[in-house]
Short mmCIF file of C-alpha atoms in Angstrom, two decimals:
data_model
loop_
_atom_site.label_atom_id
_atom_site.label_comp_id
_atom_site.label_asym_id
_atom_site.label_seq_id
_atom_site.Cartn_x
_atom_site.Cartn_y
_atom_site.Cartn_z
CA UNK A 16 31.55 161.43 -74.30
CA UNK A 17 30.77 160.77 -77.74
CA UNK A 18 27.64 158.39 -78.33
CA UNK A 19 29.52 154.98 -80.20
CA UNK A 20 28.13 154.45 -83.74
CA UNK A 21 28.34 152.23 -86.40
CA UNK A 22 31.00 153.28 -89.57
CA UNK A 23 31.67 152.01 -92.80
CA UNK A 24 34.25 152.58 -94.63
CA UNK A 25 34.71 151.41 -98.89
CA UNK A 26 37.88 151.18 -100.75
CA UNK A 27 37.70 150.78 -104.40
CA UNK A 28 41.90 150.50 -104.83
CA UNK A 29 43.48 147.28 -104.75
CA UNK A 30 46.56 148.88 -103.97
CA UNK A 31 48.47 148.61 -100.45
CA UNK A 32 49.30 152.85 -100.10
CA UNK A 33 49.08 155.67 -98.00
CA UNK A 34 45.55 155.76 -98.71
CA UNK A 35 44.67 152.73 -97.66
CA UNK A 36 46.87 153.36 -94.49
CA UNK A 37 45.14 156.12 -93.45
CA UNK A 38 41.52 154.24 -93.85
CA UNK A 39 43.25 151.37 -91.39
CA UNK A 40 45.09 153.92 -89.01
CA UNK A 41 41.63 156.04 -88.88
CA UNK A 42 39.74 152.82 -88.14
CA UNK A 43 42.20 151.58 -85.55
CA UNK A 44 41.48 155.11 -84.23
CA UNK A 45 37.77 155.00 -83.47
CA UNK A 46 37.62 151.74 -83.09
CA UNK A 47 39.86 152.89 -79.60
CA UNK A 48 36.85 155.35 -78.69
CA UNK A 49 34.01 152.77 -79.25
CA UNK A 50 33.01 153.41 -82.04
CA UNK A 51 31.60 150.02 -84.36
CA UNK A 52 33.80 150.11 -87.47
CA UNK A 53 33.63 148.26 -90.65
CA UNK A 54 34.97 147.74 -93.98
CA UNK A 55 33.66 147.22 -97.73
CA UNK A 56 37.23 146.24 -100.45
CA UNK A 57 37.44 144.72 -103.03
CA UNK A 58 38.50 141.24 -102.44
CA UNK A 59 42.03 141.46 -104.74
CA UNK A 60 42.82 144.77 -102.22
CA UNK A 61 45.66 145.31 -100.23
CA UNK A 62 43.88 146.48 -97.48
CA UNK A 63 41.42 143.91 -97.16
CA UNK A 64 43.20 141.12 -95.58
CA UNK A 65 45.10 143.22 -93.66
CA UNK A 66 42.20 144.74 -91.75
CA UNK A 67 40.61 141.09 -91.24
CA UNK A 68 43.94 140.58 -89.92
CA UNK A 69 43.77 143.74 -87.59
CA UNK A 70 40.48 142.54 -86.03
CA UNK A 71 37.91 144.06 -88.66
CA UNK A 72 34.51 142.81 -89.92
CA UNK A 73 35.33 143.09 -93.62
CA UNK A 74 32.97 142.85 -96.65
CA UNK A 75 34.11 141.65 -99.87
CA UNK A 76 32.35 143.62 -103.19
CA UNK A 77 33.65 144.03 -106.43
CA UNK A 78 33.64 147.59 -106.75
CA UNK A 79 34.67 147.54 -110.85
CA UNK A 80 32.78 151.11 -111.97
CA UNK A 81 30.50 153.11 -110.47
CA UNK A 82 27.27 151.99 -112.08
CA UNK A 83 27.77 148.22 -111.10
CA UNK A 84 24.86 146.85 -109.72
CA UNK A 85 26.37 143.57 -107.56
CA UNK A 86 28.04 146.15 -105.28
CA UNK A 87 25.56 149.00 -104.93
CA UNK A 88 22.97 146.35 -104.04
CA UNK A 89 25.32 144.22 -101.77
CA UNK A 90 26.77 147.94 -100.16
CA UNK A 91 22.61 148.56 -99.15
CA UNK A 92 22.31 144.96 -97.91
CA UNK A 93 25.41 145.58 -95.97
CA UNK A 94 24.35 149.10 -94.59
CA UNK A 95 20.90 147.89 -93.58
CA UNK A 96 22.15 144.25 -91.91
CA UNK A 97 24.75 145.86 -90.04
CA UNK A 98 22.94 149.38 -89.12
CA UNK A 99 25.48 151.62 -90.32
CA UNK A 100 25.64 155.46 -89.52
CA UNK A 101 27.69 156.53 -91.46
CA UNK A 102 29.45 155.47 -95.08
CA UNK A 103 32.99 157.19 -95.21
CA UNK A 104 33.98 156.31 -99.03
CA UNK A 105 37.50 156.45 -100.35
CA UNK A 106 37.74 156.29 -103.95
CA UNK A 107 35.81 157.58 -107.21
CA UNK A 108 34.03 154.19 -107.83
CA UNK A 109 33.01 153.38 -104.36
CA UNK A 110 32.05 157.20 -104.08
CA UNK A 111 29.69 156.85 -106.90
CA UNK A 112 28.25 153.77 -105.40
CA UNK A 113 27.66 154.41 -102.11
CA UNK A 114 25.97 157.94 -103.54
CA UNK A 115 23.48 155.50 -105.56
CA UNK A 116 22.91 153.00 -102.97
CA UNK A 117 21.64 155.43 -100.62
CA UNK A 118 20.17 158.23 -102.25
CA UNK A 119 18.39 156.67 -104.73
CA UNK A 120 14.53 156.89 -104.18
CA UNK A 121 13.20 154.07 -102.30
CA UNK A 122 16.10 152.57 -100.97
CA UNK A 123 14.98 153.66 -97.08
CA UNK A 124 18.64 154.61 -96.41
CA UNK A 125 17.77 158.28 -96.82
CA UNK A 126 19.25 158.61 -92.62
CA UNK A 127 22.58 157.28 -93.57
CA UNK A 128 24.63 159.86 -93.66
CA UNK A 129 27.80 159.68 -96.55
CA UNK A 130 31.22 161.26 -96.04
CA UNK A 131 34.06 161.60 -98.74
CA UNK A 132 36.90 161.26 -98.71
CA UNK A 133 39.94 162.93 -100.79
CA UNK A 134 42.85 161.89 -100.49
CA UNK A 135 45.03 163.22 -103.67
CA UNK A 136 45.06 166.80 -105.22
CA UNK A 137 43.76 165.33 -108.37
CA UNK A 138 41.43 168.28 -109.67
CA UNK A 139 37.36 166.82 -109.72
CA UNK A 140 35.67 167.20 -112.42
CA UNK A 141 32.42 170.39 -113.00
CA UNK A 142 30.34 168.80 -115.08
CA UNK A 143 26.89 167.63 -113.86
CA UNK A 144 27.25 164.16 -112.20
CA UNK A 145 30.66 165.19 -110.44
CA UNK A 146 28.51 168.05 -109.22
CA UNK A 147 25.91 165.68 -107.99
CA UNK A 148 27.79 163.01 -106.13
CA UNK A 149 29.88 165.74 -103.77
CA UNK A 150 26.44 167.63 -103.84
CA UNK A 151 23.53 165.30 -103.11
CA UNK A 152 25.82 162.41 -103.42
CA UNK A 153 27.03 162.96 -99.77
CA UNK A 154 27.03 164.92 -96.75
CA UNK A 155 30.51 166.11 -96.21
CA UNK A 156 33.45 165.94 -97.95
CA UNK A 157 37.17 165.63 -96.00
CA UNK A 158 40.42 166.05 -97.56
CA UNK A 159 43.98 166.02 -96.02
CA UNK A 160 44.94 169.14 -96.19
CA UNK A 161 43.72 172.42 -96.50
CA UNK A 162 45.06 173.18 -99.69
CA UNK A 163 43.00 170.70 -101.07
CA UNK A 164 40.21 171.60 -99.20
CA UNK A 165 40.39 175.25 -100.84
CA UNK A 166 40.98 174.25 -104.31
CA UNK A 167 37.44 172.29 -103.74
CA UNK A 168 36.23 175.67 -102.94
CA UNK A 169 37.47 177.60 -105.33
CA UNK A 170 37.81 175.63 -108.96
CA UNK A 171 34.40 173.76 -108.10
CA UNK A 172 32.46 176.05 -106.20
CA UNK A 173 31.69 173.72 -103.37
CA UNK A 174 30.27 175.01 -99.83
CA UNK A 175 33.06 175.72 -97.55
CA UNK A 176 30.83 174.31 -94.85
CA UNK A 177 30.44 170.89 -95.69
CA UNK A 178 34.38 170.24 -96.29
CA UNK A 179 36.90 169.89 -93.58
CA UNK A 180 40.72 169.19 -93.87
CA UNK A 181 41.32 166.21 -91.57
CA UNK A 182 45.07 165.12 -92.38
CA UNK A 183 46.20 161.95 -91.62
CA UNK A 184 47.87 161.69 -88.07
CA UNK A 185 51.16 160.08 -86.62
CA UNK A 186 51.19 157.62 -84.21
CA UNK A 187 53.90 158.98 -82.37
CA UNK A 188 54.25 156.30 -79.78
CA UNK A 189 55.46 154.40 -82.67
CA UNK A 190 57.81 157.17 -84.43
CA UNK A 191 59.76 158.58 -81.94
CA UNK A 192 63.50 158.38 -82.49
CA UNK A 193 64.08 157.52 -79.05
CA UNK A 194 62.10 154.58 -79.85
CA UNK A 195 63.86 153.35 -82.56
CA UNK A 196 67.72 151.72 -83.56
CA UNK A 197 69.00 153.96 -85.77
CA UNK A 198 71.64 150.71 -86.86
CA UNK A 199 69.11 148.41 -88.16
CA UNK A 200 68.72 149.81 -91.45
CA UNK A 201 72.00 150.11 -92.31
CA UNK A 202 72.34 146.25 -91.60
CA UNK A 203 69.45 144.92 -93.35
CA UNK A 204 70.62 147.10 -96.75
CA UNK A 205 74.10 145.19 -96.63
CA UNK A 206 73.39 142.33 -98.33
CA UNK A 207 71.86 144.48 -101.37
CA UNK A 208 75.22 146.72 -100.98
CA UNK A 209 77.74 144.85 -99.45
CA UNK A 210 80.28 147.80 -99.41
CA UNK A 211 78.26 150.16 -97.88
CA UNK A 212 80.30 151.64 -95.17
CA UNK A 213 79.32 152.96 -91.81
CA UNK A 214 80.35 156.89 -92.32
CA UNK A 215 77.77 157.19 -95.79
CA UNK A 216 74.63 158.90 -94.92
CA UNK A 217 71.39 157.36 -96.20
CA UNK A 218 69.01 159.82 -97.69
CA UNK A 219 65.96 158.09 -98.67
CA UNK A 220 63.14 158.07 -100.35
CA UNK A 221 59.63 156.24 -98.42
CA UNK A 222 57.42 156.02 -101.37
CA UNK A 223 55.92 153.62 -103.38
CA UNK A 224 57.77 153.57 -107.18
CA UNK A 225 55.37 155.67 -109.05
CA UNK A 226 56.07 158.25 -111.72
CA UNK A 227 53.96 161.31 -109.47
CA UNK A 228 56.77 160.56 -107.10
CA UNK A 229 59.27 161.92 -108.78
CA UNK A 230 61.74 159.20 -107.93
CA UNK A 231 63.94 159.88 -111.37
CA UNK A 232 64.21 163.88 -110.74
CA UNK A 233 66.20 162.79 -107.76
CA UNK A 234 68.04 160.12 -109.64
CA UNK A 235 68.90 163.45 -112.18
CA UNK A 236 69.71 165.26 -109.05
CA UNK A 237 72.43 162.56 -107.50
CA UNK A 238 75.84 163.88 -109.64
CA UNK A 239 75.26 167.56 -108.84
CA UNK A 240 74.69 166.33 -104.59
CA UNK A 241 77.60 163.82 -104.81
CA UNK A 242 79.94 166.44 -106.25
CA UNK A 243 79.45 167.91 -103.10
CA UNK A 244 78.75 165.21 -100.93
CA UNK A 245 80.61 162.33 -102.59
CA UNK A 246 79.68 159.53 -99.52
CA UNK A 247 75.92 159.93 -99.52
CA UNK A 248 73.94 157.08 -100.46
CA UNK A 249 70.24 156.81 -101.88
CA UNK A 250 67.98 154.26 -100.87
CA UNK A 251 64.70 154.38 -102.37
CA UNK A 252 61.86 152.48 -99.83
CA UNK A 253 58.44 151.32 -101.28
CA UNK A 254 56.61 148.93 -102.95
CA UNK A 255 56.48 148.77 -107.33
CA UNK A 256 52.67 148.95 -107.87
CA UNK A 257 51.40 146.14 -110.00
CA UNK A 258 51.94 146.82 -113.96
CA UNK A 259 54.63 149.46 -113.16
CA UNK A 260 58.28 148.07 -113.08
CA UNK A 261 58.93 149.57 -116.30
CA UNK A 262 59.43 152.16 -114.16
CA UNK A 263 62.29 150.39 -111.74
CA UNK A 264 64.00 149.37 -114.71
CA UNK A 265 63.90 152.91 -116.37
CA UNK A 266 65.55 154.47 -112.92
CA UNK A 267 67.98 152.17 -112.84
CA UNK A 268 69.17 152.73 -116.55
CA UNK A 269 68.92 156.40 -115.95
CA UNK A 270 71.00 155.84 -113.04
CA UNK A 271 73.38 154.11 -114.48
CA UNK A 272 73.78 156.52 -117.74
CA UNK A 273 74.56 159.38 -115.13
CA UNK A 274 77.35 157.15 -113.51
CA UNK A 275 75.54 157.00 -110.02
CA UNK A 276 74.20 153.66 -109.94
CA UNK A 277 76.87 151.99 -107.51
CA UNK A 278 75.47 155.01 -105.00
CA UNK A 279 71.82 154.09 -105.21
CA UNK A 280 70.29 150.86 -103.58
CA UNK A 281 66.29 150.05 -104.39
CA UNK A 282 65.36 148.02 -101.13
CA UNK A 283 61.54 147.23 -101.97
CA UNK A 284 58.38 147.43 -99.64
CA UNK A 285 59.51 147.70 -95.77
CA UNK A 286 56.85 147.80 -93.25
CA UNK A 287 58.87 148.75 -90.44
CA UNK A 288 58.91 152.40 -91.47
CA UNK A 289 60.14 153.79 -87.76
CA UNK A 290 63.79 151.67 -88.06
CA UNK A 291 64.04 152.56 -91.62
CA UNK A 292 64.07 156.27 -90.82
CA UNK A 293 65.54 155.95 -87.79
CA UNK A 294 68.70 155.08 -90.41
CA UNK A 295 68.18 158.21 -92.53
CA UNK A 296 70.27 161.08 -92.41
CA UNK A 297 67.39 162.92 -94.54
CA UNK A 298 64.57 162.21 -96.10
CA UNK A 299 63.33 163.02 -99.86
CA UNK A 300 59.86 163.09 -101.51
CA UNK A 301 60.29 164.35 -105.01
CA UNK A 302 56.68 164.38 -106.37
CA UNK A 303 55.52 166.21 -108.94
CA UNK A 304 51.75 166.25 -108.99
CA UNK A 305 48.63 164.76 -107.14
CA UNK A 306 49.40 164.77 -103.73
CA UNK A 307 47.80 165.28 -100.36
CA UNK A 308 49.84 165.72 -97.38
CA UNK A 309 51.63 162.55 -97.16
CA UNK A 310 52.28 160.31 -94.90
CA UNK A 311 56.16 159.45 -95.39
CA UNK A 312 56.66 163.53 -94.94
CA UNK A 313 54.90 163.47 -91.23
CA UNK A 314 56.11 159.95 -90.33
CA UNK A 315 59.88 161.82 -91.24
CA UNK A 316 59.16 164.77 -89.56
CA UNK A 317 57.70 163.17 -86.65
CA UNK A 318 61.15 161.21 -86.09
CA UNK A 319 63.24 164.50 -86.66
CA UNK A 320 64.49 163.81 -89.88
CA UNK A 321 65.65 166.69 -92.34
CA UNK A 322 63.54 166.73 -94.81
CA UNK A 323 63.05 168.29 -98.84
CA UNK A 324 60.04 168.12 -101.40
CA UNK A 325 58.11 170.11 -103.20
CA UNK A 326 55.18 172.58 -103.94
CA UNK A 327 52.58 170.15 -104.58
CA UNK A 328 49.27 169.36 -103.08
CA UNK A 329 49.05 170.34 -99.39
CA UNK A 330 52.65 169.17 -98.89
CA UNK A 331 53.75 173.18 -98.19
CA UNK A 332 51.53 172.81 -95.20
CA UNK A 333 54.00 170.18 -93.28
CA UNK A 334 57.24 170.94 -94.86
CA UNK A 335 57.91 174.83 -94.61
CA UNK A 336 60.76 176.20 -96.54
CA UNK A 337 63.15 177.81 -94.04
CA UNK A 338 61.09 176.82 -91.38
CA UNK A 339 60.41 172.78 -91.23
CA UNK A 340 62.68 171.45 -94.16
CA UNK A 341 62.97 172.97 -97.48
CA UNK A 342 60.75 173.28 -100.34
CA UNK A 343 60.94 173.35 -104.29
CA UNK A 344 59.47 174.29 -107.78
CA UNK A 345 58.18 169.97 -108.57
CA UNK A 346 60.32 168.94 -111.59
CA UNK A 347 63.44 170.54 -110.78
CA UNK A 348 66.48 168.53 -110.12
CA UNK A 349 69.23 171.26 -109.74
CA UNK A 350 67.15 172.87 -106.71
CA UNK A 351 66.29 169.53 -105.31
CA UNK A 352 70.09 169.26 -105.70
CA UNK A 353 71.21 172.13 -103.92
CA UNK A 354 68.60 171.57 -100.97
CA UNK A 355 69.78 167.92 -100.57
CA UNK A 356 73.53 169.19 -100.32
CA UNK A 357 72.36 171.85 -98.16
CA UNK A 358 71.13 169.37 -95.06
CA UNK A 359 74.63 168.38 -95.35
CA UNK A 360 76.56 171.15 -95.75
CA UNK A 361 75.04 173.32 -92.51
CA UNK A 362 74.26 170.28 -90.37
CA UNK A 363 73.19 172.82 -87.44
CA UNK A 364 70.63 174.73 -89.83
CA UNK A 365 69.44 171.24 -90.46
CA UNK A 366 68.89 170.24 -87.12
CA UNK A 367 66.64 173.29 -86.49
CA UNK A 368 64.43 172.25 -89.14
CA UNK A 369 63.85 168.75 -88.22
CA UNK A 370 63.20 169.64 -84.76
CA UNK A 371 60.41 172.33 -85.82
CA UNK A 372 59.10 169.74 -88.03
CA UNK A 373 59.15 167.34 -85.43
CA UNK A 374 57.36 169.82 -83.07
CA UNK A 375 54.83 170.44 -85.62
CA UNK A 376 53.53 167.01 -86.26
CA UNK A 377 53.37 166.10 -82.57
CA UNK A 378 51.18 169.09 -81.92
CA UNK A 379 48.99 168.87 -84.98
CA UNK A 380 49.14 165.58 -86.57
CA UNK A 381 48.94 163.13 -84.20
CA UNK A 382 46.48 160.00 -84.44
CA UNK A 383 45.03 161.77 -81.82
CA UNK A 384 44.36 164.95 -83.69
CA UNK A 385 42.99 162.81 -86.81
CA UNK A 386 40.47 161.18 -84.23
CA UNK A 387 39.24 164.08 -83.63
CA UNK A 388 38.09 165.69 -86.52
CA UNK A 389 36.75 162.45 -87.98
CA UNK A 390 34.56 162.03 -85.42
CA UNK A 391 33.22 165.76 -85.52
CA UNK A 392 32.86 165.30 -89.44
CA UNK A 393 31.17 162.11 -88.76
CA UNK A 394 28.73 163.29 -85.62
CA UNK A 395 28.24 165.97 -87.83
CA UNK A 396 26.84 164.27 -90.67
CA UNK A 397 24.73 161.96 -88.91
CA UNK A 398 22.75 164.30 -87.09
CA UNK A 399 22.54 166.63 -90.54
CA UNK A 400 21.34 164.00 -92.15
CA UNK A 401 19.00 162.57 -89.04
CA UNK A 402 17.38 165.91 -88.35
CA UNK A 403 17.32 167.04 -91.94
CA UNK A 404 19.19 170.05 -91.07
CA UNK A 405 22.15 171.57 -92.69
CA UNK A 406 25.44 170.62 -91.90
CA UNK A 407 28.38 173.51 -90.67
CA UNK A 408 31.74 171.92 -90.53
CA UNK A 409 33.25 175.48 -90.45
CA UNK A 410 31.99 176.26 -86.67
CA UNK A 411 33.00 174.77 -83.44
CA UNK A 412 36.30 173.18 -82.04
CA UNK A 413 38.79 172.24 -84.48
CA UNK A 414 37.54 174.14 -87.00
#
């Protein structure tokens, strides 16, 4: 059994995303297996409140660039009070600043081991100081998927060894279709669509409205699919990020110009993601850059929905064209057209995919599976770091 220790985890985002999901659901996770588990935000975050809420000790710092001295000195107080293990950071600022806080001489923290994480194919930077916070800066560095993990390898040179892919897992007690009223969507959405009739199929999109997600390549997509398809309705599920409803309104017109607006509802943040897909006949996750392997694509596949995105980030590794769903160039509306109208067009072939998807997820990506390899990375890096020894992520189970 694994010896309990003490983690903290720092969020510089004051967004309410799938990153900041996964740090909750990974918490919740060791938390299960005894392990002590706390948690530095900002205190404008989403996720702040929200893990208070969830049972949490919670630390409120600032975290407003990378050389502020407030939270790198209130991070150490933190880390020494509290006896903390490990530091599992999330974002660039916090990165920096947990880097700083314990690896600057004479700071004593020199046995606290620091883990990474990355959650977003955003390419990091080569130049020196990048170099030095995922060098010296910290101990390991996870990602969630291996894509990601390789491009760390190849376009920046990193050791192999001290990365490991750890994608974020599915609690599948809570998305299993057998679980879940497949009716309830469909009744909450008709008071934003009052004609919405029982024999259209939802496809959705679970994402929050940001421009990476490719939201308005579907919305150029819709005329081609309903040509085909003419009763399908689009429901687009997810929260506007603050400072961003330009891009609602900009969707909407675009809608609108291509005479599909009356078959496209925007129902707004949902958090009971289970019943909403429990409603969708297929699920769609247009982005078009900087993602990870994310979650709305293994929550989907987990409930044995058909499901369609693209070549980005690690997303090929959950949704395998032919095999899982089907897969397409980012950007490019008339294939994300013909692979929509596909699901409905072969309803057998379609079937076959979700179910391998769904098989997939519950034998790779489970919560479970997620514990696991965090607490390998983390075991890892503390007794690295302890013994002064040098860490191998690339050996043993689960590698």
């Amino acid at each position: 059994m694994q010896t309990p220790f003490t983690i903290l985890h720092t969020e510089a985002s004051p967004g309410w995303g799938g990153q900041e999901h996964r740090i909750l659901a990974e918490m919740t996770a060791l938390r299960a297996r005894g392990h002590r588990l706390l948690l530095a935000a900002r205190p404008d975050s989403g996720i702040l409140p929200r893990a208070e809420h969830a049972g949490f000790t919670v630390f409120p710092l600032p975290f407003r660039h990378r050389f502020e001295l407030a939270s790198r000195s209130g991070l150490r107080a933190v880390i020494r009070r509290e006896g903390v293990a490990v530091v599992n950071a999330h974002s660039a600022i916090d990165g920096w600043i947990a880097a700083l806080a314990t690896r600057m001489p004479g700071t004593g923290l020199g046995r606290v081991a620091v883990v990474r994480t990355r959650h977003l194919s955003i390419a990091v930077g080569r130049d020196p100081c990048t170099r030095w916070v995922y060098g010296r800066g910290c101990d390991a560095v996870v990602t969630t998927g291996e894509a990601l993990r390789q491009r760390l390898i190849d376009h920046n040179r990193m050791d192999g060894r001290r990365i490991a892919s750890v994608p974020t897992g599915v609690d599948l007690s809570r998305f299993d279709p057998a679980q879940n009223d497949t009716r309830a969507l469909r009744a909450s959405l008709r008071p934003l669509c009052p004609d919405l009739a029982d024999d259209e199929p939802l496809v959705g999109t679970v994402a929050m409205l940001r421009h990476m997600k490719g939201h308005h390549v579907l919305v150029e997509a819709m005329p081609a699919i309903l040509q085909v398809h003419p009763k399908l309705r689009f429901v687009f599920i997810g929260e506007i990020p603050h400072g961003q409803s330009p891009i609602r309104d900009r969707i909407l017109a675009r809608a609108a110009e291509l005479g599909v607006a009356n078959r496209l509802i925007l129902a707004g943040y949902r958090d009971d993601i289970p019943a909403v897909l429990a409603g969708l006949a297929a699920v769609v996750l247009p982005s078009i850059k900087d993602e990870g392997v994310p979650q709305g694509l293994t929550q989907a596949l987990a409930m044995a929905r058909p499901c369609v995105s693209t070549t980005v980030g690690a997303i090929g590794e959950v949704v395998r064209d032919g095999d899982t769903g089907w897969l397409i160039p980012p950007g490019d509306a008339p294939a994300l057209a013909a692979a929509v109208a596909a699901i409905f067009s072969d309803p057998g072939e379609a079937r076959r995919r979700a179910g391998n998807g769904q098989a997939l997820i519950r034998r790779a990506y489970s919560t479970e599976a997620m514990a696991d390899g965090m607490e390998r990375v983390f075991s890892r890096a503390i007794a690295a770091r302890r013994n002064a020894t040098a860490l191998d992520l690339a050996t043993g189970a689960g590698s």
